[in-house]
Amino acid sequence: MLQVELPHIGPYTPVRPLGEGSTTSTYLYRHEQRKKYVVIKITRAPLIALAEKEAFLARAKLLKKLKHRNMSEIVDSGMLQIGEPADDYGYLVVQYIEGSTIRARFAPGQCYAPDEVRAALFPL
């Protein structure tokens, strides 16, 4: 996780860290006007070159167009300046969906019946 105090991002107030992956750190934020929670994923490495920043924003724009009932929707994206001197980090604001994660539901190394997995991945 980024080792700094989490900043407000637009109308979003930081709540707590959620986890970290190989390329992003994930945090729970709250949209103050709408009283809803969102997940904000912040790149773990700063985006230094202009080409990196443009590529990140272009991919975020494409991801925002993806709509499917089994996917969390991308709500917003942008650049965030963190640190001294300030570095630019890309962020994605993602719809927060309550419930357990796939990782929590299915333990690694275990075998599960296809019907059980299908029901978890594709609920009616």
Backbone as JSON Lines, residues from 0, in Angstrom:
{"i":0,"aa":"M","n":[0.84,-1.18,0.0],"ca":[0.0,0.0,0.0],"c":[0.89,1.24,0.0]}
{"i":1,"aa":"L","n":[0.36,2.29,-0.58],"ca":[1.08,3.55,-0.53],"c":[1.23,3.96,0.93]}
{"i":2,"aa":"Q","n":[2.42,4.36,1.32],"ca":[2.69,4.68,2.71],"c":[2.52,6.18,2.97]}
{"i":3,"aa":"V","n":[1.35,6.71,2.64],"ca":[1.02,8.11,2.89],"c":[-0.41,8.16,3.4]}
{"i":4,"aa":"E","n":[-0.76,9.29,4.0],"ca":[-2.14,9.47,4.42],"c":[-2.99,9.57,3.16]}
{"i":5,"aa":"L","n":[-4.08,8.83,3.12],"ca":[-4.91,8.81,1.93],"c":[-5.62,10.15,1.74]}
{"i":6,"aa":"P","n":[-5.55,10.7,0.55],"ca":[-6.17,12.0,0.29],"c":[-7.64,11.87,-0.08]}
{"i":7,"aa":"H","n":[-8.36,12.97,0.07],"ca":[-9.69,13.06,-0.53],"c":[-9.47,13.09,-2.03]}
{"i":8,"aa":"I","n":[-10.34,12.44,-2.77],"ca":[-10.28,12.46,-4.22],"c":[-11.64,12.94,-4.69]}
{"i":9,"aa":"G","n":[-11.71,14.18,-5.14],"ca":[-12.99,14.76,-5.54],"c":[-13.96,14.68,-4.38]}
{"i":10,"aa":"P","n":[-15.15,14.1,-4.61],"ca":[-16.15,14.0,-3.54],"c":[-15.96,12.77,-2.65]}
{"i":11,"aa":"Y","n":[-14.85,12.05,-2.81],"ca":[-14.64,10.79,-2.1],"c":[-13.74,10.98,-0.88]}
{"i":12,"aa":"T","n":[-14.18,10.41,0.24],"ca":[-13.44,10.47,1.5],"c":[-12.89,9.08,1.8]}
{"i":13,"aa":"P","n":[-11.6,8.97,2.17],"ca":[-11.02,7.66,2.45],"c":[-11.62,7.02,3.7]}
{"i":14,"aa":"V","n":[-11.81,5.69,3.65],"ca":[-12.34,4.94,4.79],"c":[-11.26,4.0,5.32]}
{"i":15,"aa":"R","n":[-10.78,3.08,4.45],"ca":[-9.78,2.12,4.91],"c":[-9.16,1.38,3.72]}
{"i":16,"aa":"P","n":[-7.96,0.82,3.92],"ca":[-7.36,-0.02,2.87],"c":[-8.15,-1.33,2.73]}
{"i":17,"aa":"L","n":[-8.19,-1.85,1.52],"ca":[-8.85,-3.14,1.26],"c":[-7.85,-4.23,0.89]}
{"i":18,"aa":"G","n":[-6.83,-3.88,0.15],"ca":[-5.87,-4.89,-0.27],"c":[-4.9,-4.34,-1.28]}
{"i":19,"aa":"E","n":[-4.07,-5.23,-1.77],"ca":[-3.07,-4.78,-2.72],"c":[-2.78,-5.9,-3.7]}
{"i":20,"aa":"G","n":[-2.61,-5.51,-4.95],"ca":[-2.27,-6.46,-6.0],"c":[-0.89,-6.14,-6.52]}
{"i":21,"aa":"S","n":[-0.54,-6.74,-7.64],"ca":[0.81,-6.53,-8.17],"c":[0.99,-5.13,-8.75]}
{"i":22,"aa":"T","n":[-0.1,-4.52,-9.22],"ca":[0.04,-3.2,-9.84],"c":[-0.74,-2.09,-9.16]}
{"i":23,"aa":"T","n":[-1.71,-2.44,-8.29],"ca":[-2.53,-1.41,-7.64],"c":[-2.73,-1.7,-6.17]}
{"i":24,"aa":"S","n":[-2.98,-0.63,-5.43],"ca":[-3.43,-0.72,-4.04],"c":[-4.89,-0.31,-4.05]}
{"i":25,"aa":"T","n":[-5.71,-1.0,-3.25],"ca":[-7.15,-0.82,-3.29],"c":[-7.67,-0.31,-1.96]}
{"i":26,"aa":"Y","n":[-8.54,0.7,-2.03],"ca":[-9.05,1.35,-0.83],"c":[-10.56,1.53,-0.91]}
{"i":27,"aa":"L","n":[-11.18,1.53,0.25],"ca":[-12.6,1.84,0.33],"c":[-12.74,3.33,0.6]}
{"i":28,"aa":"Y","n":[-13.54,3.99,-0.2],"ca":[-13.84,5.42,-0.05],"c":[-15.35,5.58,0.05]}
{"i":29,"aa":"R","n":[-15.78,6.74,0.52],"ca":[-17.21,7.04,0.62],"c":[-17.5,8.31,-0.17]}
{"i":30,"aa":"H","n":[-18.52,8.25,-1.02],"ca":[-18.97,9.43,-1.76],"c":[-19.84,10.23,-0.81]}
{"i":31,"aa":"E","n":[-19.4,11.4,-0.44],"ca":[-20.06,12.16,0.61],"c":[-21.47,12.64,0.25]}
{"i":32,"aa":"Q","n":[-21.68,13.12,-0.98],"ca":[-23.01,13.6,-1.35],"c":[-24.02,12.46,-1.5]}
{"i":33,"aa":"R","n":[-23.59,11.37,-2.11],"ca":[-24.5,10.26,-2.38],"c":[-24.58,9.25,-1.25]}
{"i":34,"aa":"K","n":[-23.7,9.37,-0.25],"ca":[-23.67,8.45,0.9],"c":[-23.51,7.0,0.45]}
{"i":35,"aa":"K","n":[-22.69,6.79,-0.58],"ca":[-22.41,5.45,-1.08],"c":[-20.91,5.2,-1.02]}
{"i":36,"aa":"Y","n":[-20.57,3.92,-0.95],"ca":[-19.17,3.53,-0.94],"c":[-18.7,3.2,-2.34]}
{"i":37,"aa":"V","n":[-17.42,3.46,-2.6],"ca":[-16.78,3.08,-3.85],"c":[-15.42,2.47,-3.5]}
{"i":38,"aa":"V","n":[-14.85,1.78,-4.45],"ca":[-13.5,1.25,-4.32],"c":[-12.61,2.08,-5.23]}
{"i":39,"aa":"I","n":[-11.48,2.53,-4.69],"ca":[-10.53,3.28,-5.52],"c":[-9.24,2.49,-5.59]}
{"i":40,"aa":"K","n":[-8.84,2.19,-6.83],"ca":[-7.6,1.46,-7.09],"c":[-6.57,2.47,-7.57]}
{"i":41,"aa":"I","n":[-5.45,2.54,-6.84],"ca":[-4.39,3.49,-7.15],"c":[-3.15,2.71,-7.59]}
{"i":42,"aa":"T","n":[-2.55,3.14,-8.7],"ca":[-1.35,2.44,-9.18],"c":[-0.27,2.47,-8.11]}
{"i":43,"aa":"R","n":[0.45,1.37,-7.98],"ca":[1.5,1.28,-6.96],"c":[2.76,2.02,-7.38]}
{"i":44,"aa":"A","n":[2.98,2.17,-8.66],"ca":[4.16,2.88,-9.16],"c":[3.69,4.19,-9.8]}
{"i":45,"aa":"P","n":[4.45,5.25,-9.62],"ca":[4.06,6.51,-10.26],"c":[4.16,6.41,-11.78]}
{"i":46,"aa":"L","n":[3.34,7.18,-12.44],"ca":[3.37,7.26,-13.9],"c":[4.2,8.49,-14.25]}
{"i":47,"aa":"I","n":[5.4,8.28,-14.72],"ca":[6.36,9.37,-14.92],"c":[6.22,10.01,-16.29]}
{"i":48,"aa":"A","n":[6.31,9.22,-17.33],"ca":[6.29,9.75,-18.7],"c":[4.88,10.13,-19.12]}
{"i":49,"aa":"L","n":[4.79,11.15,-19.94],"ca":[3.5,11.59,-20.46],"c":[2.79,10.45,-21.19]}
{"i":50,"aa":"A","n":[3.55,9.64,-21.92],"ca":[2.96,8.51,-22.65],"c":[2.32,7.5,-21.69]}
{"i":51,"aa":"E","n":[2.93,7.27,-20.52],"ca":[2.34,6.37,-19.51],"c":[1.02,6.91,-18.99]}
{"i":52,"aa":"K","n":[0.98,8.19,-18.72],"ca":[-0.24,8.83,-18.21],"c":[-1.35,8.77,-19.25]}
{"i":53,"aa":"E","n":[-1.01,9.09,-20.49],"ca":[-2.01,9.05,-21.57],"c":[-2.52,7.63,-21.79]}
{"i":54,"aa":"A","n":[-1.63,6.64,-21.73],"ca":[-2.04,5.24,-21.93],"c":[-2.97,4.8,-20.79]}
{"i":55,"aa":"F","n":[-2.65,5.17,-19.56],"ca":[-3.5,4.81,-18.42],"c":[-4.9,5.41,-18.6]}
{"i":56,"aa":"L","n":[-4.97,6.69,-18.92],"ca":[-6.27,7.35,-19.08],"c":[-7.06,6.79,-20.26]}
{"i":57,"aa":"A","n":[-6.36,6.41,-21.34],"ca":[-7.04,5.81,-22.5],"c":[-7.63,4.45,-22.14]}
{"i":58,"aa":"R","n":[-6.85,3.63,-21.39],"ca":[-7.37,2.32,-20.96],"c":[-8.54,2.49,-20.0]}
{"i":59,"aa":"A","n":[-8.45,3.47,-19.11],"ca":[-9.54,3.72,-18.16],"c":[-10.81,4.12,-18.91]}
{"i":60,"aa":"K","n":[-10.66,4.92,-19.95],"ca":[-11.82,5.33,-20.76],"c":[-12.47,4.12,-21.43]}
{"i":61,"aa":"L","n":[-11.65,3.2,-21.94],"ca":[-12.18,1.98,-22.55],"c":[-12.87,1.1,-21.51]}
{"i":62,"aa":"L","n":[-12.25,0.95,-20.33],"ca":[-12.85,0.13,-19.27],"c":[-14.19,0.68,-18.82]}
{"i":63,"aa":"K","n":[-14.31,1.99,-18.82],"ca":[-15.57,2.62,-18.38],"c":[-16.73,2.25,-19.31]}
{"i":64,"aa":"K","n":[-16.42,1.93,-20.55],"ca":[-17.46,1.55,-21.52],"c":[-17.96,0.13,-21.31]}
{"i":65,"aa":"L","n":[-17.19,-0.71,-20.6],"ca":[-17.6,-2.1,-20.39],"c":[-18.75,-2.16,-19.39]}
{"i":66,"aa":"K","n":[-19.81,-2.81,-19.77],"ca":[-20.98,-2.96,-18.9],"c":[-21.42,-4.42,-18.93]}
{"i":67,"aa":"H","n":[-21.52,-5.04,-17.76],"ca":[-21.98,-6.41,-17.66],"c":[-22.48,-6.63,-16.25]}
{"i":68,"aa":"R","n":[-23.5,-7.43,-16.08],"ca":[-24.09,-7.64,-14.75],"c":[-23.15,-8.32,-13.77]}
{"i":69,"aa":"N","n":[-22.11,-8.99,-14.26],"ca":[-21.16,-9.67,-13.39],"c":[-19.87,-8.88,-13.18]}
{"i":70,"aa":"M","n":[-19.87,-7.61,-13.58],"ca":[-18.68,-6.78,-13.44],"c":[-19.01,-5.52,-12.65]}
{"i":71,"aa":"S","n":[-18.08,-5.11,-11.81],"ca":[-18.2,-3.82,-11.15],"c":[-17.96,-2.73,-12.18]}
{"i":72,"aa":"E","n":[-18.75,-1.7,-12.13],"ca":[-18.66,-0.63,-13.12],"c":[-17.58,0.39,-12.73]}
{"i":73,"aa":"I","n":[-16.82,0.84,-13.72],"ca":[-15.85,1.92,-13.51],"c":[-16.66,3.22,-13.49]}
{"i":74,"aa":"V","n":[-16.53,3.96,-12.41],"ca":[-17.3,5.19,-12.23],"c":[-16.5,6.41,-12.68]}
{"i":75,"aa":"D","n":[-15.2,6.41,-12.42],"ca":[-14.38,7.58,-12.7],"c":[-12.92,7.15,-12.77]}
{"i":76,"aa":"S","n":[-12.07,8.04,-13.24],"ca":[-10.63,7.78,-13.27],"c":[-9.91,9.1,-13.34]}
{"i":77,"aa":"G","n":[-8.61,9.05,-13.1],"ca":[-7.83,10.27,-13.19],"c":[-6.43,10.08,-12.67]}
{"i":78,"aa":"M","n":[-5.76,11.22,-12.44],"ca":[-4.41,11.24,-11.91],"c":[-4.45,11.88,-10.52]}
{"i":79,"aa":"L","n":[-3.62,11.35,-9.64],"ca":[-3.54,11.8,-8.26],"c":[-2.09,12.13,-7.95]}
{"i":80,"aa":"Q","n":[-1.83,13.3,-7.4],"ca":[-0.47,13.67,-7.04],"c":[-0.23,13.33,-5.58]}
{"i":81,"aa":"I","n":[0.82,12.51,-5.34],"ca":[1.15,12.05,-3.99],"c":[2.64,12.23,-3.76]}
{"i":82,"aa":"G","n":[3.0,12.63,-2.55],"ca":[4.4,12.7,-2.14],"c":[5.03,14.05,-2.36]}
{"i":83,"aa":"E","n":[6.26,14.13,-1.9],"ca":[7.08,15.33,-2.05],"c":[8.41,14.92,-2.64]}
{"i":84,"aa":"P","n":[8.83,15.32,-3.78],"ca":[8.01,16.08,-4.73],"c":[6.88,15.21,-5.27]}
{"i":85,"aa":"A","n":[5.82,15.84,-5.7],"ca":[4.61,15.12,-6.1],"c":[4.84,14.26,-7.34]}
{"i":86,"aa":"D","n":[4.43,13.0,-7.23],"ca":[4.43,12.07,-8.36],"c":[2.99,11.83,-8.76]}
{"i":87,"aa":"D","n":[2.76,11.55,-10.04],"ca":[1.42,11.25,-10.53],"c":[1.15,9.76,-10.46]}
{"i":88,"aa":"Y","n":[0.03,9.39,-9.85],"ca":[-0.44,8.01,-9.77],"c":[-1.81,7.96,-10.44]}
{"i":89,"aa":"G","n":[-2.04,6.92,-11.23],"ca":[-3.34,6.76,-11.84],"c":[-4.31,6.12,-10.86]}
{"i":90,"aa":"Y","n":[-5.58,6.46,-10.96],"ca":[-6.59,5.82,-10.11],"c":[-7.85,5.52,-10.9]}
{"i":91,"aa":"L","n":[-8.52,4.46,-10.46],"ca":[-9.84,4.08,-10.99],"c":[-10.82,4.08,-9.83]}
{"i":92,"aa":"V","n":[-11.98,4.66,-10.03],"ca":[-13.06,4.6,-9.04],"c":[-14.04,3.55,-9.55]}
{"i":93,"aa":"V","n":[-14.25,2.52,-8.73],"ca":[-15.04,1.36,-9.13],"c":[-16.25,1.23,-8.19]}
{"i":94,"aa":"Q","n":[-17.36,0.84,-8.77],"ca":[-18.58,0.58,-7.99],"c":[-18.27,-0.43,-6.9]}
{"i":95,"aa":"Y","n":[-18.74,-0.15,-5.67],"ca":[-18.54,-1.07,-4.55],"c":[-19.73,-2.01,-4.46]}
{"i":96,"aa":"I","n":[-19.46,-3.29,-4.41],"ca":[-20.52,-4.29,-4.28],"c":[-20.25,-5.09,-3.01]}
{"i":97,"aa":"E","n":[-21.22,-5.09,-2.11],"ca":[-21.05,-5.81,-0.85],"c":[-21.17,-7.3,-1.08]}
{"i":98,"aa":"G","n":[-20.5,-8.05,-0.24],"ca":[-20.55,-9.5,-0.33],"c":[-19.15,-10.07,-0.2]}
{"i":99,"aa":"S","n":[-19.08,-11.37,-0.26],"ca":[-17.78,-12.02,-0.12],"c":[-17.06,-12.04,-1.46]}
{"i":100,"aa":"T","n":[-15.76,-12.18,-1.39],"ca":[-14.95,-12.27,-2.61],"c":[-14.88,-13.72,-3.06]}
{"i":101,"aa":"I","n":[-14.5,-13.91,-4.3],"ca":[-14.3,-15.26,-4.82],"c":[-13.22,-15.96,-4.0]}
{"i":102,"aa":"R","n":[-12.16,-15.22,-3.66],"ca":[-11.06,-15.78,-2.87],"c":[-11.56,-16.27,-1.52]}
{"i":103,"aa":"A","n":[-12.49,-15.53,-0.88],"ca":[-13.02,-15.94,0.42],"c":[-13.97,-17.14,0.28]}
{"i":104,"aa":"R","n":[-14.65,-17.2,-0.84],"ca":[-15.64,-18.26,-1.05],"c":[-15.01,-19.59,-1.43]}
{"i":105,"aa":"F","n":[-13.93,-19.54,-2.21],"ca":[-13.29,-20.75,-2.69],"c":[-11.83,-20.77,-2.25]}
{"i":106,"aa":"A","n":[-11.48,-21.68,-1.38],"ca":[-10.12,-21.8,-0.86],"c":[-9.18,-22.31,-1.96]}
{"i":107,"aa":"P","n":[-7.98,-21.75,-2.04],"ca":[-7.02,-22.23,-3.03],"c":[-6.67,-23.69,-2.8]}
{"i":108,"aa":"G","n":[-6.49,-24.43,-3.89],"ca":[-6.08,-25.83,-3.8],"c":[-7.21,-26.81,-3.54]}
{"i":109,"aa":"Q","n":[-8.43,-26.33,-3.4],"ca":[-9.58,-27.2,-3.16],"c":[-10.33,-27.44,-4.48]}
{"i":110,"aa":"C","n":[-10.99,-28.58,-4.56],"ca":[-11.83,-28.9,-5.72],"c":[-13.28,-28.62,-5.36]}
{"i":111,"aa":"Y","n":[-14.01,-28.05,-6.31],"ca":[-15.42,-27.72,-6.1],"c":[-16.23,-28.27,-7.26]}
{"i":112,"aa":"A","n":[-17.46,-28.61,-6.98],"ca":[-18.35,-29.12,-8.02],"c":[-18.63,-28.0,-9.03]}
{"i":113,"aa":"P","n":[-18.68,-28.34,-10.31],"ca":[-18.95,-27.32,-11.33],"c":[-20.23,-26.52,-11.06]}
{"i":114,"aa":"D","n":[-21.28,-27.18,-10.59],"ca":[-22.53,-26.47,-10.31],"c":[-22.36,-25.43,-9.2]}
{"i":115,"aa":"E","n":[-21.52,-25.74,-8.2],"ca":[-21.27,-24.8,-7.11],"c":[-20.52,-23.56,-7.62]}
{"i":116,"aa":"V","n":[-19.53,-23.78,-8.46],"ca":[-18.76,-22.67,-9.02],"c":[-19.64,-21.84,-9.96]}
{"i":117,"aa":"R","n":[-20.41,-22.49,-10.81],"ca":[-21.31,-21.8,-11.74],"c":[-22.29,-20.92,-10.98]}
{"i":118,"aa":"A","n":[-22.87,-21.46,-9.91],"ca":[-23.84,-20.68,-9.12],"c":[-23.2,-19.45,-8.48]}
{"i":119,"aa":"A","n":[-21.94,-19.56,-8.08],"ca":[-21.25,-18.43,-7.46],"c":[-20.86,-17.36,-8.49]}
{"i":120,"aa":"L","n":[-20.44,-17.81,-9.66],"ca":[-19.99,-16.86,-10.69],"c":[-21.11,-16.26,-11.51]}
{"i":121,"aa":"F","n":[-22.18,-17.0,-11.66],"ca":[-23.3,-16.54,-12.5],"c":[-24.62,-16.68,-11.75]}
{"i":122,"aa":"P","n":[-24.81,-15.88,-10.7],"ca":[-26.07,-15.98,-9.94],"c":[-27.25,-15.54,-10.8]}
{"i":123,"aa":"L","n":[-28.4,-16.09,-10.5],"ca":[-29.6,-15.72,-11.27],"c":[-30.17,-14.43,-10.83]}
